mmCIF file of C-alpha atoms in Angstrom:
data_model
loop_
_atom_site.group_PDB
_atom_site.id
_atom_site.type_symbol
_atom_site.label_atom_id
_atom_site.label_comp_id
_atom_site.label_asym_id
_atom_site.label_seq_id
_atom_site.Cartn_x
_atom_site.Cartn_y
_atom_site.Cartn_z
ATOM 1 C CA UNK C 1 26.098 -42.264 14.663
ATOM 2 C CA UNK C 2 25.858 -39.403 17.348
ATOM 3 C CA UNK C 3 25.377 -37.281 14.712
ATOM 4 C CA UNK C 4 23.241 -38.591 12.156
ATOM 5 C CA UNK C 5 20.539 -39.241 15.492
ATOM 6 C CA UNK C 6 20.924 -35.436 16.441
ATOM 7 C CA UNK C 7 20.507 -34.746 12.780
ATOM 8 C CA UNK C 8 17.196 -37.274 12.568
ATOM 9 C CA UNK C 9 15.847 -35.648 16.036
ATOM 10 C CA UNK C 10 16.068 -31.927 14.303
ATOM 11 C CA UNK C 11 14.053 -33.153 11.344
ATOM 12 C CA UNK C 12 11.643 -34.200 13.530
ATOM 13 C CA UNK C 13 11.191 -31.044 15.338
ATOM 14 C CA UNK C 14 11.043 -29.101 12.285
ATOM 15 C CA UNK C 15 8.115 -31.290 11.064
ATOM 16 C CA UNK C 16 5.930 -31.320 14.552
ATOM 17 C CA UNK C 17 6.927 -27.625 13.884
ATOM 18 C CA UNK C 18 5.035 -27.610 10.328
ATOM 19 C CA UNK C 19 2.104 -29.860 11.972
ATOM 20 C CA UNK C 20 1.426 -27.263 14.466
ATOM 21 C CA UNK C 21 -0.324 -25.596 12.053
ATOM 22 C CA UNK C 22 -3.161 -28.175 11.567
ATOM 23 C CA UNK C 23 -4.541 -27.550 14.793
ATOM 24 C CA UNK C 24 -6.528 -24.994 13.158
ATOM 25 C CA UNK C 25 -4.986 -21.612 13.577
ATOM 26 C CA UNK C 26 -3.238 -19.872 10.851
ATOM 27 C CA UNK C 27 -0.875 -17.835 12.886
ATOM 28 C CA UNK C 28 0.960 -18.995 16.324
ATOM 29 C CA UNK C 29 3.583 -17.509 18.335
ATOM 30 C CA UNK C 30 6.408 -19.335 19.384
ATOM 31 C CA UNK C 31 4.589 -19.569 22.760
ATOM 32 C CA UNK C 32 1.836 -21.426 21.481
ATOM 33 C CA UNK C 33 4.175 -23.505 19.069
ATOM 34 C CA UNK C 34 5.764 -24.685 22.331
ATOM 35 C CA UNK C 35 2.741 -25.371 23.635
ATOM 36 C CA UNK C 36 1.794 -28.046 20.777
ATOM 37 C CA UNK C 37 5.004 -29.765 20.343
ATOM 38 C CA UNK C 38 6.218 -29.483 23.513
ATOM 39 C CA UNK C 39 9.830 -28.569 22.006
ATOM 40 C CA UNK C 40 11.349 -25.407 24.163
ATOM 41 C CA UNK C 41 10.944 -21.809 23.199
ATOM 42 C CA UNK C 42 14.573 -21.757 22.362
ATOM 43 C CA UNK C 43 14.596 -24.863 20.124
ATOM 44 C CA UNK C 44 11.196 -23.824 18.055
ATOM 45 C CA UNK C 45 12.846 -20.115 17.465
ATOM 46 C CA UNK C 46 16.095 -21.716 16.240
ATOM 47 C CA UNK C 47 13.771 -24.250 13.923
ATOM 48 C CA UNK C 48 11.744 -21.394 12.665
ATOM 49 C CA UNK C 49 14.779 -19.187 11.414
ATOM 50 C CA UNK C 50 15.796 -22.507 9.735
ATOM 51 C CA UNK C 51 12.087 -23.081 8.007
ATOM 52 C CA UNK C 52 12.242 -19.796 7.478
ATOM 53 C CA UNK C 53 15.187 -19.705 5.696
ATOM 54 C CA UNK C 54 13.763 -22.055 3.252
ATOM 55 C CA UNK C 55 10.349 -20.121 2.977
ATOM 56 C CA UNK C 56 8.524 -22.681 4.655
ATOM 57 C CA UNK C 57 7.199 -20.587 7.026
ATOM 58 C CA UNK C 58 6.603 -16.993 6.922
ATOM 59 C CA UNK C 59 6.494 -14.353 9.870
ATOM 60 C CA UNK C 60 4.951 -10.962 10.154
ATOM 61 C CA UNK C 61 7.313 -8.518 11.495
ATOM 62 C CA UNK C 62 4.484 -6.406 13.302
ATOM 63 C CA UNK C 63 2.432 -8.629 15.278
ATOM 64 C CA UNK C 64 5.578 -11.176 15.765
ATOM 65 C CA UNK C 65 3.134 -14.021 14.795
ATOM 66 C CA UNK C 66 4.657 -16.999 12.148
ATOM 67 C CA UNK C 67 2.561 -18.719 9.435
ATOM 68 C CA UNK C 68 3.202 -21.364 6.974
ATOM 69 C CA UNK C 69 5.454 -20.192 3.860
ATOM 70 C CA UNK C 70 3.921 -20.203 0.490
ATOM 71 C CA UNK C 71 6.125 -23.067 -0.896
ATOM 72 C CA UNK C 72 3.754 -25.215 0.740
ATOM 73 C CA UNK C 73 1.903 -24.211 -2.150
ATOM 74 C CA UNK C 74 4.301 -25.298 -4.547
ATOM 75 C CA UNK C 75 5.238 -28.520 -2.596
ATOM 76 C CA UNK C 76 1.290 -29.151 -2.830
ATOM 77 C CA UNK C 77 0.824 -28.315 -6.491
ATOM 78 C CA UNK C 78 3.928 -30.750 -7.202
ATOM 79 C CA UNK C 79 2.335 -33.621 -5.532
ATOM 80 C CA UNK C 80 -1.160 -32.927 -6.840
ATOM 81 C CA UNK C 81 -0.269 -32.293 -10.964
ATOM 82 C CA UNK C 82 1.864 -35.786 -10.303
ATOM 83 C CA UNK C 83 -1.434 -37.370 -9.278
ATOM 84 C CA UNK C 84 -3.238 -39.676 -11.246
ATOM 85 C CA UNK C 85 -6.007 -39.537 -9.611
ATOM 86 C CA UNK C 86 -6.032 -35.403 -9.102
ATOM 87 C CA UNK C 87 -5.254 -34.926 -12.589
ATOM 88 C CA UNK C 88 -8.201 -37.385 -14.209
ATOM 89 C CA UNK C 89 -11.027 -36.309 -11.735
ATOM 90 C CA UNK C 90 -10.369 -32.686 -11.306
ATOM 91 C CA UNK C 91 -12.179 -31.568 -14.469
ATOM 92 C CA UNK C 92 -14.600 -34.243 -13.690
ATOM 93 C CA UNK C 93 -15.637 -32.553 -10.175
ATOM 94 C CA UNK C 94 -15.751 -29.159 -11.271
ATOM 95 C CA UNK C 95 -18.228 -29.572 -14.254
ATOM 96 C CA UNK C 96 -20.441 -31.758 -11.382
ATOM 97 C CA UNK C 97 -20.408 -28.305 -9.159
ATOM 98 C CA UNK C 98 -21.089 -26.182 -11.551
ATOM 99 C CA UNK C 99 -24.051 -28.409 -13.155
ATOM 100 C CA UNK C 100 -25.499 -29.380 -9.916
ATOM 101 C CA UNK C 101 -24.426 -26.569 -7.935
ATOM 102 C CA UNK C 102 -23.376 -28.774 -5.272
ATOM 103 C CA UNK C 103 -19.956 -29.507 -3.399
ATOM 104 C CA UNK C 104 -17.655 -32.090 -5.638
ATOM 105 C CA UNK C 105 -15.658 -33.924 -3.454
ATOM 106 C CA UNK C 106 -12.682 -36.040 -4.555
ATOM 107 C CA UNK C 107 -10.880 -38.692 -1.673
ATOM 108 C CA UNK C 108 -8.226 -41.153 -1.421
ATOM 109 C CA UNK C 109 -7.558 -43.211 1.107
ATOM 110 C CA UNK C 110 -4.997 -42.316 3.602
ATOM 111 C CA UNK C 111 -4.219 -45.083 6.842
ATOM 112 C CA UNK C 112 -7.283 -45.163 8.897
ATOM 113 C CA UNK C 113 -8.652 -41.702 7.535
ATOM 114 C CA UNK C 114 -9.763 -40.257 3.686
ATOM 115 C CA UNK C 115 -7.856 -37.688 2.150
ATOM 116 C CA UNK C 116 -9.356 -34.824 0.063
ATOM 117 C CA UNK C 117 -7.553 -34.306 -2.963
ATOM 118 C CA UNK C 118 -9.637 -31.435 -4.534
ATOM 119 C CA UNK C 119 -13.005 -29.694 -3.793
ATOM 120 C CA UNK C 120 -15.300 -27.420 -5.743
ATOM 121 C CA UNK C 121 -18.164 -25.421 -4.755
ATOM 122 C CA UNK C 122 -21.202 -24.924 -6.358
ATOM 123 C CA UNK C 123 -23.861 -22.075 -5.527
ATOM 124 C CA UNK C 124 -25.961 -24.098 -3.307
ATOM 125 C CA UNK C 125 -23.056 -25.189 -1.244
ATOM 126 C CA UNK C 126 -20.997 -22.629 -0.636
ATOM 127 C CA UNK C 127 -18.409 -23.259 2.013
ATOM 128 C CA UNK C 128 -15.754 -21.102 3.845
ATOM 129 C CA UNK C 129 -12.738 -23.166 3.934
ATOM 130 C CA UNK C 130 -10.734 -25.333 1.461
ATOM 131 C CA UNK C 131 -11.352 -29.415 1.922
ATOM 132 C CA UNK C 132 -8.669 -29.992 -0.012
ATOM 133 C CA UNK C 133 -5.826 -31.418 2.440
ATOM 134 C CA UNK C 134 -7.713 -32.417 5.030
ATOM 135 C CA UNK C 135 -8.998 -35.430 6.526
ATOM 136 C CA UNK C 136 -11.658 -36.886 7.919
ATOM 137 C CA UNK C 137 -13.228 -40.492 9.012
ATOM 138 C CA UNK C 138 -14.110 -43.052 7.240
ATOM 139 C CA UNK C 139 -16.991 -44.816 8.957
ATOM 140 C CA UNK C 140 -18.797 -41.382 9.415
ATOM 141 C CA UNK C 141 -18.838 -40.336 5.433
ATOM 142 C CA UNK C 142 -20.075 -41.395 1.694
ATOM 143 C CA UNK C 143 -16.861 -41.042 0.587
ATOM 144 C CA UNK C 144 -14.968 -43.019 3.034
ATOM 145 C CA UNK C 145 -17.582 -46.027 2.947
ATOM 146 C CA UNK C 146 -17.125 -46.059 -0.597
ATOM 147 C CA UNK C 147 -12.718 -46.622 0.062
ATOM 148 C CA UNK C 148 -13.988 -49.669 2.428
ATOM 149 C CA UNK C 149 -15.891 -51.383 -0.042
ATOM 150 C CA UNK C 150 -12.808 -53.570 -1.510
ATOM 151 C CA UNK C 151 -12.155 -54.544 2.556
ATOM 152 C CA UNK C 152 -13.273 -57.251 4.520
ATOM 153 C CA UNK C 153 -15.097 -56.892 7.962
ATOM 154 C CA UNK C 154 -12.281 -57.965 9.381
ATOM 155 C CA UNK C 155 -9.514 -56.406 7.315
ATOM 156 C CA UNK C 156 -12.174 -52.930 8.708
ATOM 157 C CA UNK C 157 -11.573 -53.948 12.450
ATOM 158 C CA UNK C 158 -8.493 -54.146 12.194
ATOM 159 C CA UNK C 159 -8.066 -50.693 10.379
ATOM 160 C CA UNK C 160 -10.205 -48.778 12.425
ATOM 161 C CA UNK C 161 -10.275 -50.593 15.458
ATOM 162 C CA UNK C 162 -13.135 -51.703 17.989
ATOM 163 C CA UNK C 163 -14.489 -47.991 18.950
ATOM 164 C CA UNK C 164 -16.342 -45.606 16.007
ATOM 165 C CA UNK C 165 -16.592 -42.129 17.064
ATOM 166 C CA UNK C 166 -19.931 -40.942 17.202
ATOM 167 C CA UNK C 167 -19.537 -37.277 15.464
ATOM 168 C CA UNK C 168 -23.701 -36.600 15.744
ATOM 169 C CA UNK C 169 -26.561 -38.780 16.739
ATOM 170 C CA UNK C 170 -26.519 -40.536 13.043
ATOM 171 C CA UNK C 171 -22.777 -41.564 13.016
ATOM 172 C CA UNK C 172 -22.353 -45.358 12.639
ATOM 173 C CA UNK C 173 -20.673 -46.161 15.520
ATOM 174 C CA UNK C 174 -20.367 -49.839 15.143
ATOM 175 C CA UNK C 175 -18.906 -52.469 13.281
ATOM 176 C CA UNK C 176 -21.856 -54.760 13.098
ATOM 177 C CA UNK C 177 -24.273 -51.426 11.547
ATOM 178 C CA UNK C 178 -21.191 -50.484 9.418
ATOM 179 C CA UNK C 179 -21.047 -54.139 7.559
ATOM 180 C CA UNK C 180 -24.886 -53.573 6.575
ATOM 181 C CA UNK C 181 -23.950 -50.321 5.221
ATOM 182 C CA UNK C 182 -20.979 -51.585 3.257
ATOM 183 C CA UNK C 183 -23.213 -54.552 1.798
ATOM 184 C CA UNK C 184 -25.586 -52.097 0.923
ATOM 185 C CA UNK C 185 -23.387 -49.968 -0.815
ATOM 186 C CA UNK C 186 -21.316 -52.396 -2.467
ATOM 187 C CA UNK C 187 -25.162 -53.720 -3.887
ATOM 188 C CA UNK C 188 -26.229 -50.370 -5.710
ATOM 189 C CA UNK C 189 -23.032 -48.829 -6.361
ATOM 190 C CA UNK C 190 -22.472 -46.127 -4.724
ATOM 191 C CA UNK C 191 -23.005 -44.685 -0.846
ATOM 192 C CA UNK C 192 -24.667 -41.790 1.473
ATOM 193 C CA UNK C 193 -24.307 -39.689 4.103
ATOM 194 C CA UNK C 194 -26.647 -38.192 5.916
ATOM 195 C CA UNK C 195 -25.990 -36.174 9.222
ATOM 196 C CA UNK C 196 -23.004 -38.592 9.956
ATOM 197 C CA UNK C 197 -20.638 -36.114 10.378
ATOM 198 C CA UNK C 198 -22.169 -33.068 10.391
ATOM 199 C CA UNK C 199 -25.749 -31.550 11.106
ATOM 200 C CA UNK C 200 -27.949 -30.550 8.501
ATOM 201 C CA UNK C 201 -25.307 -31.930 5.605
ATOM 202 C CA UNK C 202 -25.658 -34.968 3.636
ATOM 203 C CA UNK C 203 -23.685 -36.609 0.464
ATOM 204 C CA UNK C 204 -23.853 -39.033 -2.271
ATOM 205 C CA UNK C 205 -20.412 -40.848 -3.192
ATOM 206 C CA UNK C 206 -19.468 -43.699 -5.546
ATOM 207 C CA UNK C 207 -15.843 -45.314 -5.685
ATOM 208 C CA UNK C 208 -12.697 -44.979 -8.323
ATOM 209 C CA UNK C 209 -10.957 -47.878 -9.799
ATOM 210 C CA UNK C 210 -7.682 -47.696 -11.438
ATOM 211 C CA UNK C 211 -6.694 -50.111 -14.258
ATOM 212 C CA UNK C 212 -6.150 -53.534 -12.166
ATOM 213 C CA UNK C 213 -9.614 -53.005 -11.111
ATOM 214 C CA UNK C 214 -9.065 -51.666 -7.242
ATOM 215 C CA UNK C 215 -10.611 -48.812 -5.516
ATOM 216 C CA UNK C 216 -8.126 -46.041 -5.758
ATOM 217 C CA UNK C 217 -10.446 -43.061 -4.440
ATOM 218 C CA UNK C 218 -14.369 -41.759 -3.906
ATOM 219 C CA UNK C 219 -16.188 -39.513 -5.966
ATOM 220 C CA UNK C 220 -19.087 -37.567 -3.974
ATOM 221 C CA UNK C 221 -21.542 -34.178 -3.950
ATOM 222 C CA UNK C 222 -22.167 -32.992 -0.743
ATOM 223 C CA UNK C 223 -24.293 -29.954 0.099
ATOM 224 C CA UNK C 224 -27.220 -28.945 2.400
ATOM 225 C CA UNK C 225 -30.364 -31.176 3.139
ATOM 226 C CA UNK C 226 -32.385 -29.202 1.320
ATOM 227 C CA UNK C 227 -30.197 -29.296 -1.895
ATOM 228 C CA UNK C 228 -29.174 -32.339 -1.686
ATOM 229 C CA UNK C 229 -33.045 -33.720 -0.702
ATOM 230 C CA UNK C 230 -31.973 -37.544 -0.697
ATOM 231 C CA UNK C 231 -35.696 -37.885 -0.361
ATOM 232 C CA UNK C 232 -36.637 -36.970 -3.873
ATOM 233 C CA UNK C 233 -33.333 -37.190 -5.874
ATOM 234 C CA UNK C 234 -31.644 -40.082 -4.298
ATOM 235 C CA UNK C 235 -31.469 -42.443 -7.734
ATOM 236 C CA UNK C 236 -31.030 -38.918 -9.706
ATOM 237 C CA UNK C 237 -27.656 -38.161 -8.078
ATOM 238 C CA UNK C 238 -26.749 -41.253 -7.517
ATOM 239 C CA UNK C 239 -26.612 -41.864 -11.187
ATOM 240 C CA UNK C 240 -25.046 -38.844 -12.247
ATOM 241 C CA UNK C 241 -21.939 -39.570 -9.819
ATOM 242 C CA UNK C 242 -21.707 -42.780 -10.562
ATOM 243 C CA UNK C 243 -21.569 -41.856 -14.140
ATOM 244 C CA UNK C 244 -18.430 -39.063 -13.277
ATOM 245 C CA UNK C 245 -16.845 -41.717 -11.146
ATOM 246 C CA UNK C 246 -16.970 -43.981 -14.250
ATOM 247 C CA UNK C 247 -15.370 -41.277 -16.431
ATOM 248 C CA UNK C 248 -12.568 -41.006 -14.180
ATOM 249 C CA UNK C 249 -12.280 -44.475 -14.009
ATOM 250 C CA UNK C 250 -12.112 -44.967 -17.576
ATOM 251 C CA UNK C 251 -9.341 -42.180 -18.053
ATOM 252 C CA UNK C 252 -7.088 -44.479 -15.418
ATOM 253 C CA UNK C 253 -7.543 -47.711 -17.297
ATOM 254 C CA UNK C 254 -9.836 -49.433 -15.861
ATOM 255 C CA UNK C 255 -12.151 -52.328 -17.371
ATOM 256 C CA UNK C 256 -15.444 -52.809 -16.299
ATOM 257 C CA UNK C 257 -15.097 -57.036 -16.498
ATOM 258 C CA UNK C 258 -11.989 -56.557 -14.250
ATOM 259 C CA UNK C 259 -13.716 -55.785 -10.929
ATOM 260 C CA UNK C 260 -11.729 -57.738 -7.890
ATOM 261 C CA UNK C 261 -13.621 -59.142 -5.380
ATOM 262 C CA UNK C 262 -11.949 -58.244 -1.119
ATOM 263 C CA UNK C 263 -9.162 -59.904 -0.418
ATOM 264 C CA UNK C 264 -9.322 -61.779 2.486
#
């Protein structure tokens, strides 16, 4: 038993290890790895030889500094080709980039958060960094409004909780404000995003249902104000991604007439 907990606590060193990564830089020292997990020096050098031994994380030899291995990238490609969902909407969200020129934005939920599954980027939306893999909130974006709209109000307290972080000025921030906007979007179809999480950004999402008629993801285009110009081409793109989210749909079963109702 002694052994099997030791073996269970190493595990979980090794993965707040691998997490210390997320915090946003690329490259740590085992200093600053300390730092984050709060594991001593010793024990994150003797879990890095070990990850390192199975080329999950990588360390240049000049600077001393360690990075995440590239079978990350094969763990990652695994789990994506084995995806339903990543495998029907991929082509799906790169042909809506490329036509619109636009970000393409595919999401699943994950706990209280949405989970990017793949991103494209069109010409008038470039971006620096990769969403795929990363999370963000679901009160505060198209996408994750759109994996609410199978929930209840309550079922939504009790998954988010009584306090909705205000990321600018326009964020939702509570529960009361967030019902409206769920109603709303539930009505026409699809939902938007303006300024909720980010300045100057906006987005247009619709959901994903899988053959027994539940929401299994969100569809979106994101981009600048001024391309995506809500104003003038709100029932323009909101058609054309309901119409991809459809296609996707269709390609994972799903019946129109079989559209479930929240559970309560």
């Amino acid at each position: 038993m002694a052994a099997e907990q030791s073996g269970n606590q190493s595990v979980e060193r090794a993965i707040s290890v691998l997490r210390a990564f997320l915090e946003g830089k690329p490259e740590l020292r085992v200093s600053d790895i300390a730092r984050l997990t709060g594991i001593g020096q010793s024990t994150v050098s003797r879990l890095l030889a070990t990850l390192e031994s199975a080329r999950l994380i990588g360390k240049d030899e000049d600077s001393g500094f360690f990075r995440l291995g590239m079978d990350h990238v094969s763990l990652a490609a695994a789990f994506l080709n084995g995806n339903p969902v990543h495998r029907e909407a991929r082509p799906v969200a790169q042909r809506l980039a490329q036509e619109l020129g636009l970000g393409a934005n595919v999401a699943v939920r994950d706990g209280d958060s949405l989970f990017y599954l793949c991103n494209f980027e069109g010409a008038l939306a470039p971006k620096a960094h990769v969403l795929m893999g990363s999370r963000n909130p679901l009160h505060a974006t198209g996408l994750g409004k759109c994996l609410l709209l199978s929930s209840t109000a309550e079922q939504r307290r009790a998954l988010l909780g009584d306090d909705l972080h205000a990321y600018t000025v326009s964020t939702v921030t509570g529960h009361d404000a967030l019902d409206a906007e769920i109603e709303r979007s539930r009505a026409r179809g699809y939902a938007t995003e303006v300024e909720e999480l980010a300045l100057g950004r906006a987005c247009v999402a619709a959901p994903v249902r899988d053959v027994t008629g539940e929401i299994v993801a969100g569809l979106s285009v994101s981009g600048p104000l001024s391309a995506i110009d809500l104003q003038h081409r709100e029932a323009e793109l909101a058609g054309t991604v309901i119409e991809a989210a459809d296609r996707v749909a269709l390609a994972l079963g799903y019946q129109a007439h079989r559209i479930l109702a929240p559970r309560g």
